CSV table of C-alpha atoms and ligand atoms in Angstrom, one decimal:
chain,number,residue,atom,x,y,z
A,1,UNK,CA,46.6,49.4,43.8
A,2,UNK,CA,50.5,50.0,43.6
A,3,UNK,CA,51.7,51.8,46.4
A,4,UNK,CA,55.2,53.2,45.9
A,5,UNK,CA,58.2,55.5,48.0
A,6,UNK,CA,61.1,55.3,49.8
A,7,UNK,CA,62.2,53.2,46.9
A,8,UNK,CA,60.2,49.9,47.3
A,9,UNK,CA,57.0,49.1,45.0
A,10,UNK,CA,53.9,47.1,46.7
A,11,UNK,CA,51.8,45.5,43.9
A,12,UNK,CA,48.0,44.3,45.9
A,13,UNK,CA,45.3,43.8,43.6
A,14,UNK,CA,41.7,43.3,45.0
A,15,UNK,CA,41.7,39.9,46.0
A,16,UNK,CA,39.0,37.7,47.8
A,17,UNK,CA,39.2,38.1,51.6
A,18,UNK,CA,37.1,35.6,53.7
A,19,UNK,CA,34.6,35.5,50.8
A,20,UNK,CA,34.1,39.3,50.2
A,21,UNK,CA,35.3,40.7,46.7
A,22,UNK,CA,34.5,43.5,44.5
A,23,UNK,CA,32.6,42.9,41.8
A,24,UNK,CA,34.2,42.7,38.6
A,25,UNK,CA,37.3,44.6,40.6
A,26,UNK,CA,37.1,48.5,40.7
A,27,UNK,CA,36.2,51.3,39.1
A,28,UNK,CA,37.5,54.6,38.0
A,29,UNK,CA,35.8,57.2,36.1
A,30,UNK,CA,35.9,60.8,35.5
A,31,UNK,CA,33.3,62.7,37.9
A,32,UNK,CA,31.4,64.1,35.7
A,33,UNK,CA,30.7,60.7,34.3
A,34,UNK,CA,29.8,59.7,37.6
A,35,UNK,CA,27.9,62.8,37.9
A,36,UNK,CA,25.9,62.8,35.1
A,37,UNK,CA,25.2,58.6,35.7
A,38,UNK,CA,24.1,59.6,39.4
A,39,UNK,CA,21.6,62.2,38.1
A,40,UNK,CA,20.2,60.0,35.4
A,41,UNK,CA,19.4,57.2,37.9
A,42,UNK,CA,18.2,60.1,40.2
A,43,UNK,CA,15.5,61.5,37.2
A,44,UNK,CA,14.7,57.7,35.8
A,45,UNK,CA,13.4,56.6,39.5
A,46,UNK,CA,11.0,59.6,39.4
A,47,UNK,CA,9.8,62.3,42.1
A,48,UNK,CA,13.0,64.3,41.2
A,49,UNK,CA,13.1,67.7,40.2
A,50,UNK,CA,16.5,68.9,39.1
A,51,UNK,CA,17.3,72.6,38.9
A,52,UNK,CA,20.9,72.5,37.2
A,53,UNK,CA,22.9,76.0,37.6
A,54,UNK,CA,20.8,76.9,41.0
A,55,UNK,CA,23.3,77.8,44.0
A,56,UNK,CA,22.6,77.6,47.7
A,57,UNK,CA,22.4,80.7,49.6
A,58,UNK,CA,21.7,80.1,52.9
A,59,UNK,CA,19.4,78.4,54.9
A,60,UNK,CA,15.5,79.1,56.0
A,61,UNK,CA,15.8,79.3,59.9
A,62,UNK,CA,13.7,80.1,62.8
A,63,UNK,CA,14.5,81.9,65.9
A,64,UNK,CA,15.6,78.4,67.2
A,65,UNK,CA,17.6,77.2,64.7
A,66,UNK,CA,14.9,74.7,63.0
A,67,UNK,CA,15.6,74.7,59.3
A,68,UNK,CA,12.5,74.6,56.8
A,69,UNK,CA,14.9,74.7,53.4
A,70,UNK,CA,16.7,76.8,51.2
A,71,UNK,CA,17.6,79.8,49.4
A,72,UNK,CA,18.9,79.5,46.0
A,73,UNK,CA,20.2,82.1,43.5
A,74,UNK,CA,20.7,81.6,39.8
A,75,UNK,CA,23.7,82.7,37.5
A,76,UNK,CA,21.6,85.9,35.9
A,77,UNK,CA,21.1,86.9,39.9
A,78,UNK,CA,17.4,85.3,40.4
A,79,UNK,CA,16.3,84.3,44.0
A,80,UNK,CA,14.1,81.7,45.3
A,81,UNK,CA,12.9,79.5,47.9
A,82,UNK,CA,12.1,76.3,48.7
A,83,UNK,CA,10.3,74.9,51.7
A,84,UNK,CA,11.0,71.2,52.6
A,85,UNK,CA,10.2,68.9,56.0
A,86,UNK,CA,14.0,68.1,55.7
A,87,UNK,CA,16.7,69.9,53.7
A,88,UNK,CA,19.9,67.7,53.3
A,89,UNK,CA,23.4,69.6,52.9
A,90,UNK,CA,25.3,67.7,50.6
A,91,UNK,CA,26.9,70.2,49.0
A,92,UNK,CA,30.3,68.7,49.6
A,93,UNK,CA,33.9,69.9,51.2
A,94,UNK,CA,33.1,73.6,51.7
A,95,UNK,CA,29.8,72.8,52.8
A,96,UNK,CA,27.7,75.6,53.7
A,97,UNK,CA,24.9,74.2,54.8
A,98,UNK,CA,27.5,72.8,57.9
A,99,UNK,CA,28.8,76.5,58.2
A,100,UNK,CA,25.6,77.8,58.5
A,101,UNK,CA,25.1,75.4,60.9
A,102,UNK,CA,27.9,76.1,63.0
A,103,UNK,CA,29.2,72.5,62.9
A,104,UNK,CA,32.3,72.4,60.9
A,105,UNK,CA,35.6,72.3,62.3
A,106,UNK,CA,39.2,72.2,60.4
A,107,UNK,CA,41.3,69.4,61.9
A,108,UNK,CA,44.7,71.6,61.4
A,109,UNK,CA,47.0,68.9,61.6
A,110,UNK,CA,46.1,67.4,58.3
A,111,UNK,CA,46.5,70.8,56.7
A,112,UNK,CA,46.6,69.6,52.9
A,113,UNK,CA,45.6,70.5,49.8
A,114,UNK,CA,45.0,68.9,46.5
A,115,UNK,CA,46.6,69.9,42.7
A,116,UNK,CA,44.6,68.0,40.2
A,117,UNK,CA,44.8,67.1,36.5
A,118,UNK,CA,44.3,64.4,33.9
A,119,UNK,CA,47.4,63.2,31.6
A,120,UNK,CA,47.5,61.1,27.8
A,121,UNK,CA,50.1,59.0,27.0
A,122,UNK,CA,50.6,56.3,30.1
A,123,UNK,CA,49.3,53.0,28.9
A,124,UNK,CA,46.6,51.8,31.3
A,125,UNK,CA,47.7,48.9,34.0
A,126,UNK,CA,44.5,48.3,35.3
A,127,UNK,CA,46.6,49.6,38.9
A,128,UNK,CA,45.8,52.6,40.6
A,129,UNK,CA,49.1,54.3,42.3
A,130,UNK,CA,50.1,55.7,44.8
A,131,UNK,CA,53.7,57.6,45.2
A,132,UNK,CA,54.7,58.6,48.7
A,133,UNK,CA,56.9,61.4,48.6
A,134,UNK,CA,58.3,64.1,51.7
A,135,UNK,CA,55.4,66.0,52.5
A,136,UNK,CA,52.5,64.4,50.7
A,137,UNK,CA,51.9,62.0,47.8
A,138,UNK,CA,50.9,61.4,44.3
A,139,UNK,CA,47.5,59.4,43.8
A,140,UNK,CA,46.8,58.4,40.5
A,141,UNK,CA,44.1,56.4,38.6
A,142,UNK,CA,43.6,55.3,34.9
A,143,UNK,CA,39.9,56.6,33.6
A,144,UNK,CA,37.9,56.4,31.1
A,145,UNK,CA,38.7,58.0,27.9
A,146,UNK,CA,42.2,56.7,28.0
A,147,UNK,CA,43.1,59.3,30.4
A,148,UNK,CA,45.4,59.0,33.7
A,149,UNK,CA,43.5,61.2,36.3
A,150,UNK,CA,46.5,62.4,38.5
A,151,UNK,CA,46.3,64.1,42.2
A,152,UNK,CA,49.2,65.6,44.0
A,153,UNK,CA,48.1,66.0,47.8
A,154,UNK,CA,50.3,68.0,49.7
A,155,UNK,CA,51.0,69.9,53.3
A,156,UNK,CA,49.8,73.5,52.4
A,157,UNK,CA,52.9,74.8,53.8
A,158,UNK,CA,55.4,73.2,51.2
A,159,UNK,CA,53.3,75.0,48.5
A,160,UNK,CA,53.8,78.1,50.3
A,161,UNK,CA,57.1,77.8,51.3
A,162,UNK,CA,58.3,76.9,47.5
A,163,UNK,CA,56.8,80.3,46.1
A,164,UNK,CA,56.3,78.4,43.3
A,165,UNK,CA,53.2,78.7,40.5
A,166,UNK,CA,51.2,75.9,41.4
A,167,UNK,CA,51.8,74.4,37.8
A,168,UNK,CA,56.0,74.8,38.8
A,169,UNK,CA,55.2,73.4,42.3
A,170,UNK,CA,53.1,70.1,40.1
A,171,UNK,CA,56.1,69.9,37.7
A,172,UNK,CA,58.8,70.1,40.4
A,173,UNK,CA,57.6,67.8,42.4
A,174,UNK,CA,57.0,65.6,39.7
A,175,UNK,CA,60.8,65.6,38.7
A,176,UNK,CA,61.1,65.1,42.6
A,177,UNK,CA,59.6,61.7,42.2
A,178,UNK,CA,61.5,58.8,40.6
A,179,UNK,CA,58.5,56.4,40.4
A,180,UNK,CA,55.8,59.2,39.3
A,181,UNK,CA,58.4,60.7,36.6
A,182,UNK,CA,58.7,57.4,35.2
A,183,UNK,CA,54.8,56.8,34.8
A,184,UNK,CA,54.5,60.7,33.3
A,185,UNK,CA,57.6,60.0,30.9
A,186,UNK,CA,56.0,61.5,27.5
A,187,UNK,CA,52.6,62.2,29.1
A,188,UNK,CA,50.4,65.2,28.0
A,189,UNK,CA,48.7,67.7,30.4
A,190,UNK,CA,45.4,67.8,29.1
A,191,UNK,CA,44.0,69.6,31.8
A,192,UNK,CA,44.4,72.9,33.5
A,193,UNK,CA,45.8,71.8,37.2
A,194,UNK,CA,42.5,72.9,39.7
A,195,UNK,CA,43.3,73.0,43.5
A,196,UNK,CA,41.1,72.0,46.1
A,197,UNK,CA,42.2,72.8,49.9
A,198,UNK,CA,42.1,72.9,53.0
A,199,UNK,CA,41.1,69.1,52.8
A,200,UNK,CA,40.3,67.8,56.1
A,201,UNK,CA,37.6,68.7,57.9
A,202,UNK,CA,34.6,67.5,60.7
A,203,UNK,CA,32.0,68.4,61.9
A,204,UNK,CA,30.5,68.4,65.2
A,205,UNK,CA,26.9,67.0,64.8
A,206,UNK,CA,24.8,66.0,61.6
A,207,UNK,CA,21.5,66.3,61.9
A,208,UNK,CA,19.3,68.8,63.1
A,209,UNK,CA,15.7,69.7,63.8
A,210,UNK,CA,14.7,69.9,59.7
A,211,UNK,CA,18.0,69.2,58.2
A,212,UNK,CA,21.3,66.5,58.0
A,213,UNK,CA,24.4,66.3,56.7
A,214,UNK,CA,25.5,64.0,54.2
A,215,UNK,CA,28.7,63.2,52.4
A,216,UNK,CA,32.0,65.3,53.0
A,217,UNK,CA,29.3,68.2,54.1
A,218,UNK,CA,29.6,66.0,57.4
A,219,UNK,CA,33.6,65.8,57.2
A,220,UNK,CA,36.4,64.8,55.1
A,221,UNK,CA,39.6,63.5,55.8
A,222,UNK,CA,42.3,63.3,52.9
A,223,UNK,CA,42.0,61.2,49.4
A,224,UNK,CA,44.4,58.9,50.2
A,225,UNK,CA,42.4,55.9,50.9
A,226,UNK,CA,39.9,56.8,47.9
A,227,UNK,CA,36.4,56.0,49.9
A,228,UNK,CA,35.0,59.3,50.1
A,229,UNK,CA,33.0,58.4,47.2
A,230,UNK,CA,31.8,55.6,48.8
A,231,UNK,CA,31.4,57.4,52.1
A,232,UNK,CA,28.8,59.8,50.3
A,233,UNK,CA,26.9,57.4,48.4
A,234,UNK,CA,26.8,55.1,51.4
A,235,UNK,CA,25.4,57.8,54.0
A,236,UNK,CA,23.0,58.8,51.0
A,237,UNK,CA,21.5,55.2,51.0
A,238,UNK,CA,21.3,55.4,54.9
A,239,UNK,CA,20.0,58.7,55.2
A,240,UNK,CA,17.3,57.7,52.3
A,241,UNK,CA,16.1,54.5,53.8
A,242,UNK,CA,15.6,56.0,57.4
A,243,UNK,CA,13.6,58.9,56.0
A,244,UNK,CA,12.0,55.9,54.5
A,245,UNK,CA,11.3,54.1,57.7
A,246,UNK,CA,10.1,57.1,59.0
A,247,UNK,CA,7.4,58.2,56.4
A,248,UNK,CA,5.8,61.4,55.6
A,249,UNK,CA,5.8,63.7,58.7
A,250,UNK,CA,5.1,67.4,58.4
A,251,UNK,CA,8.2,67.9,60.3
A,252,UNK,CA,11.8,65.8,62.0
A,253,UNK,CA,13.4,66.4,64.3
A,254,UNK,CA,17.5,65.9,64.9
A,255,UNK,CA,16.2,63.2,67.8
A,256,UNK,CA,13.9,61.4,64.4
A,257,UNK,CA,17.2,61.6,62.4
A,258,UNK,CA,19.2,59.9,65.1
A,259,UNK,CA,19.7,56.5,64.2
A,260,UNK,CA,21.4,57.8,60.0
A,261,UNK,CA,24.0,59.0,63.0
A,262,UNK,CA,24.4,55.7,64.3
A,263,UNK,CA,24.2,53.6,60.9
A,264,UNK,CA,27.0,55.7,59.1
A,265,UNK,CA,28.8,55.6,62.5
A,266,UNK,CA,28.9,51.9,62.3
A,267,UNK,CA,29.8,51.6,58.4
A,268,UNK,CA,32.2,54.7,58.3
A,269,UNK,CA,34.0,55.6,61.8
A,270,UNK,CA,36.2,51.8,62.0
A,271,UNK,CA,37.2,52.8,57.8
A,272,UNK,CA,38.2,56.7,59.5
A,273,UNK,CA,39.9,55.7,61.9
A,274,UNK,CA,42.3,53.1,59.8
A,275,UNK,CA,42.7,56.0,57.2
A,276,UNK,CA,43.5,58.6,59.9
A,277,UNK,CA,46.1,56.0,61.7
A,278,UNK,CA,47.6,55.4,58.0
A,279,UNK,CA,48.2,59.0,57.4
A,280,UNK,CA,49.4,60.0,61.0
A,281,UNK,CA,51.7,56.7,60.1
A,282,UNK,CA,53.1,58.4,56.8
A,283,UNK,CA,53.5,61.7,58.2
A,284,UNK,CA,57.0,60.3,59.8
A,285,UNK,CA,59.5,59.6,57.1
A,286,UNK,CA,61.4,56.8,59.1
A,287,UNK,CA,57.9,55.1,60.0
A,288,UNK,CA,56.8,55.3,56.0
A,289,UNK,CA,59.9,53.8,55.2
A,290,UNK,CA,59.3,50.8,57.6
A,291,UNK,CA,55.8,50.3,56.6
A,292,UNK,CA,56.5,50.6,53.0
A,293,UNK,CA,59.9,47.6,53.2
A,294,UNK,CA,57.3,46.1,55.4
A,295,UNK,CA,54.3,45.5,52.9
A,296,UNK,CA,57.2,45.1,50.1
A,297,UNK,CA,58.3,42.0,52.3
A,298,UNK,CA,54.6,41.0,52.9
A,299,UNK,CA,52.5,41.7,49.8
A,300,UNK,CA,49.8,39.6,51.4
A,301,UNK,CA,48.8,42.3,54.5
A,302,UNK,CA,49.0,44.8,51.8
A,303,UNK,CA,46.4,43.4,50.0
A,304,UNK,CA,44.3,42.7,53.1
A,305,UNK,CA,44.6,46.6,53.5
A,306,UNK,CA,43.7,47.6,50.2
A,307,UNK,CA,40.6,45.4,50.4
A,308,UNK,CA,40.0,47.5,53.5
A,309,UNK,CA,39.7,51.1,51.5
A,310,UNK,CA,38.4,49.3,48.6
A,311,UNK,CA,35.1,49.5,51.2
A,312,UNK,CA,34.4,45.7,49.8
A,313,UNK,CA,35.5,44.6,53.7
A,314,UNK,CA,34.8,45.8,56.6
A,315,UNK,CA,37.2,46.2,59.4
A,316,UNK,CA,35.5,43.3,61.7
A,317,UNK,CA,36.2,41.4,58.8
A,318,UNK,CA,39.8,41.9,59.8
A,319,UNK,CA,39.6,41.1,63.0
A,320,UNK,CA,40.6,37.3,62.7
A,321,UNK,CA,43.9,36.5,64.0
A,322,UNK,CA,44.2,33.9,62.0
A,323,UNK,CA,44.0,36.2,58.6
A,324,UNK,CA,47.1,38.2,59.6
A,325,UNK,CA,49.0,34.8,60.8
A,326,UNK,CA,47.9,33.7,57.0
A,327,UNK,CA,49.1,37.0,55.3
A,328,UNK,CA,52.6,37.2,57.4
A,329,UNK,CA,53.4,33.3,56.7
A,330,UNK,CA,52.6,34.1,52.8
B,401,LIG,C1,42.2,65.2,44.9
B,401,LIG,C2,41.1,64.3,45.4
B,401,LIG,C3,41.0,63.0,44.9
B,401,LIG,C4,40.0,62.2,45.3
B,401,LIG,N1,40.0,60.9,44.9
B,401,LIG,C5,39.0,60.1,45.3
B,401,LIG,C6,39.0,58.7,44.8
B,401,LIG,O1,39.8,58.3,44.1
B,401,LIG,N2,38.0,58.0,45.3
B,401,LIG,C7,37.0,58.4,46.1
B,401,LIG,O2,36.1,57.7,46.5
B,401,LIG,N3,37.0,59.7,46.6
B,401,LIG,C8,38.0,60.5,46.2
B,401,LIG,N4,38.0,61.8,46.7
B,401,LIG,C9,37.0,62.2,47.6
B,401,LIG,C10,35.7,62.5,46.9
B,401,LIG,O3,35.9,63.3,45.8
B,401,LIG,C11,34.7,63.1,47.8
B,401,LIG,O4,34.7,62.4,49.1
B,401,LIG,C12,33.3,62.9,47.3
B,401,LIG,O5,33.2,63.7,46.1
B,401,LIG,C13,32.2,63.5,48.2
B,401,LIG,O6,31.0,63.6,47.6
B,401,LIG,P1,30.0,64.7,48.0
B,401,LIG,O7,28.8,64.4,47.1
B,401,LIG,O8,29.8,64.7,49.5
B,401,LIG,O9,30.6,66.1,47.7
B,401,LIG,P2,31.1,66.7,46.2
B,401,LIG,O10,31.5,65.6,45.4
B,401,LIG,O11,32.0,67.7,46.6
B,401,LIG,O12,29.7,67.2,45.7
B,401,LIG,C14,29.1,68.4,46.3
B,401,LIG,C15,28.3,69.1,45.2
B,401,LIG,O13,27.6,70.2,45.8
B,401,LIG,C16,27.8,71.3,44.9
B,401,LIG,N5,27.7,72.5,45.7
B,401,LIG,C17,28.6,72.9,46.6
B,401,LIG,N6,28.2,74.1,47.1
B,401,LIG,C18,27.0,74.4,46.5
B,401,LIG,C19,26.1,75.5,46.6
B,401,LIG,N7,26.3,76.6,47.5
B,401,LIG,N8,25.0,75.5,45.9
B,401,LIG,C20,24.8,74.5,45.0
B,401,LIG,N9,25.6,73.4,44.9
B,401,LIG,C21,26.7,73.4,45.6
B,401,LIG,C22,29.1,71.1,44.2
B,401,LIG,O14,29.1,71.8,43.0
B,401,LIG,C23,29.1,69.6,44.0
B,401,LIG,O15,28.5,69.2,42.9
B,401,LIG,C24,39.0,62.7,46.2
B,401,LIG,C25,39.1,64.0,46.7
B,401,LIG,C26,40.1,64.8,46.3
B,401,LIG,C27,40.1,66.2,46.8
């Protein structure tokens, strides 16, 4: 990871930190890669039906509130539905399996949204980037297929306030950026810019009698820490092995689905909380400025800190005085 702004540059690869270190370092790819890999493994370990181009409706209820599965409507208009003893929303940012619910809630101070394309032409550092800039930041992130993926996350309100096309608002704030104009220098769009917003979101509970919550369907903070990924898959792996340890029942209940509540509280809420601090951090120019000539002074804690959202330690890892005496003296 570089992290860059206020005119300083912090270089912090992965590195080991009391014995924990990624794997062969980190990966980027393009989602529907990952997609496509995900759904592959998903068919190959059997017992999975897969019903491509098949949206969610809504949700089978009773009079309590007990959900027995979904509705599902095709592209041409088709309806079905399917029972099941547990239905899991997954379905990501806008969930609506949490709407339905009745769970989600916007967290208005992080009132961002995302422009997103892909760009040719940068030569691949092996570094993902970040560029701090007023009012959001640049995250970038070399691919595969030779491609730079690039995200602007802003406030919503400095879109709105620019009346701009979103492409002019990308563009401007492009020029507006010394250390991201000089990675896009000769680059190629190769990508219509999409927009994803309002980012941040939580919900209020995550299981229920007959149905749970997974991934950013149970609440999403803001890129800029890149674990959601990790967040999703991890809570997956949870959520799977409980319903595991539990075994067939005809029904569950939100007490039988419990303890995914607990696990994913104990992996995720410490990695939140360090994002959340981080951005509340940033959100003050003078502070950003003093962390960022801070971690330029001490590249060490950086790295410590990108190990962090690199989800390869945990924060209790981190919580050895002696480690931040280490990375201070280096
Ligand atoms: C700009 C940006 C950059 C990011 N960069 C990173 C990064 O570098 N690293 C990282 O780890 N994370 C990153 N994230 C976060 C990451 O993308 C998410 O946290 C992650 O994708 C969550 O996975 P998910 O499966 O919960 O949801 P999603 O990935 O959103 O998947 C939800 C799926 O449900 C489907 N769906 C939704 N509604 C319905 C419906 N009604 N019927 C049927 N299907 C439906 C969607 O089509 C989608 O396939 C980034 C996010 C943004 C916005």
């Amino acid at each position: 990871m570089t992290l860059h702004g206020h005119r300083y540059a912090v270089r912090a690869p992965f590195t080991s930190v009391r014995g924990s270190s990624p794997p062969g370092g980190g990966l980027a790819l393009r989602r529907e890669v990952l997609d496509s890999v995900l759904v592959d493994a998903a068919l190959a370990a059997g017992r999975v039906e897969w019903h491509p181009g098949w949206a969610l409706t809504g949700l089978v209820q009773d009079g309590a509130g007990k959900v027995y599965g979904a509705s599902l409507r095709d592209r041409q208009g088709a309806t079905r539905t399917i029972l099941a003893r547990v239905t899991i929303g997954a379905d990501g940012i806008r969930s609506m399996v949490a709407q339905s619910l009745g769970v989600r809630e916007r967290i208005d101070w992080l009132d961002k949204l995302a422009l997103t394309t892909r760009m040719r032409g940068p030569k691949d550092t092996g570094f993902s980037q970040v560029h701090l800039m007023e009012r959001g930041y640049f995250a970038a992130s070399f691919v595969d297929d030779g491609l730079l993926s690039v995200n602007l996350v802003v406030d919503r309100g400095a879109l709105r306030e620019g009346r701009l096309s979103a492409q002019s608002f990308f563009e401007t704030s492009v020029r507006a950026c010394p250390s991201m104009r000089t990675v896009l220098a000769g680059a190629t769009q190769v990508e219509r810019l999409r927009g994803v917003g309002p980012l941040a979101f939580r919900t209020s509970r995550q299981v229920f009698d007959g149905a749970a919550l997974v991934g950013d369907a149970g609440g999403y903070i803001d890129p800029l820490t890149g674990e959601g990924i990790y967040f999703a898959l991890v809570g997956a792996k949870l959520l799977a092995n409980h319903l595991g340890e539990l075994g067939l029942r005809p029904t569950y209940s939100s007490a039988d689905l419990q303890a995914y509540v607990r696990d994913l509280g104990l992996e995720i809420r410490g990695r939140s909380r360090c994002s959340l601090t981080l951005q509340q951090g940033l959100r003050s120019p003078k502070l950003a400025r003093l962390i960022m000539a801070f971690l330029a002074a001490r590249p060490r804690v950086a790295e410590l800190l990108v190990a962090l959202s690199g989800d390869y330690v945990r924060p209790r890892d981190l919580a050895h005085a002696g480690l931040w005496i280490g990375a201070l003296r280096a």
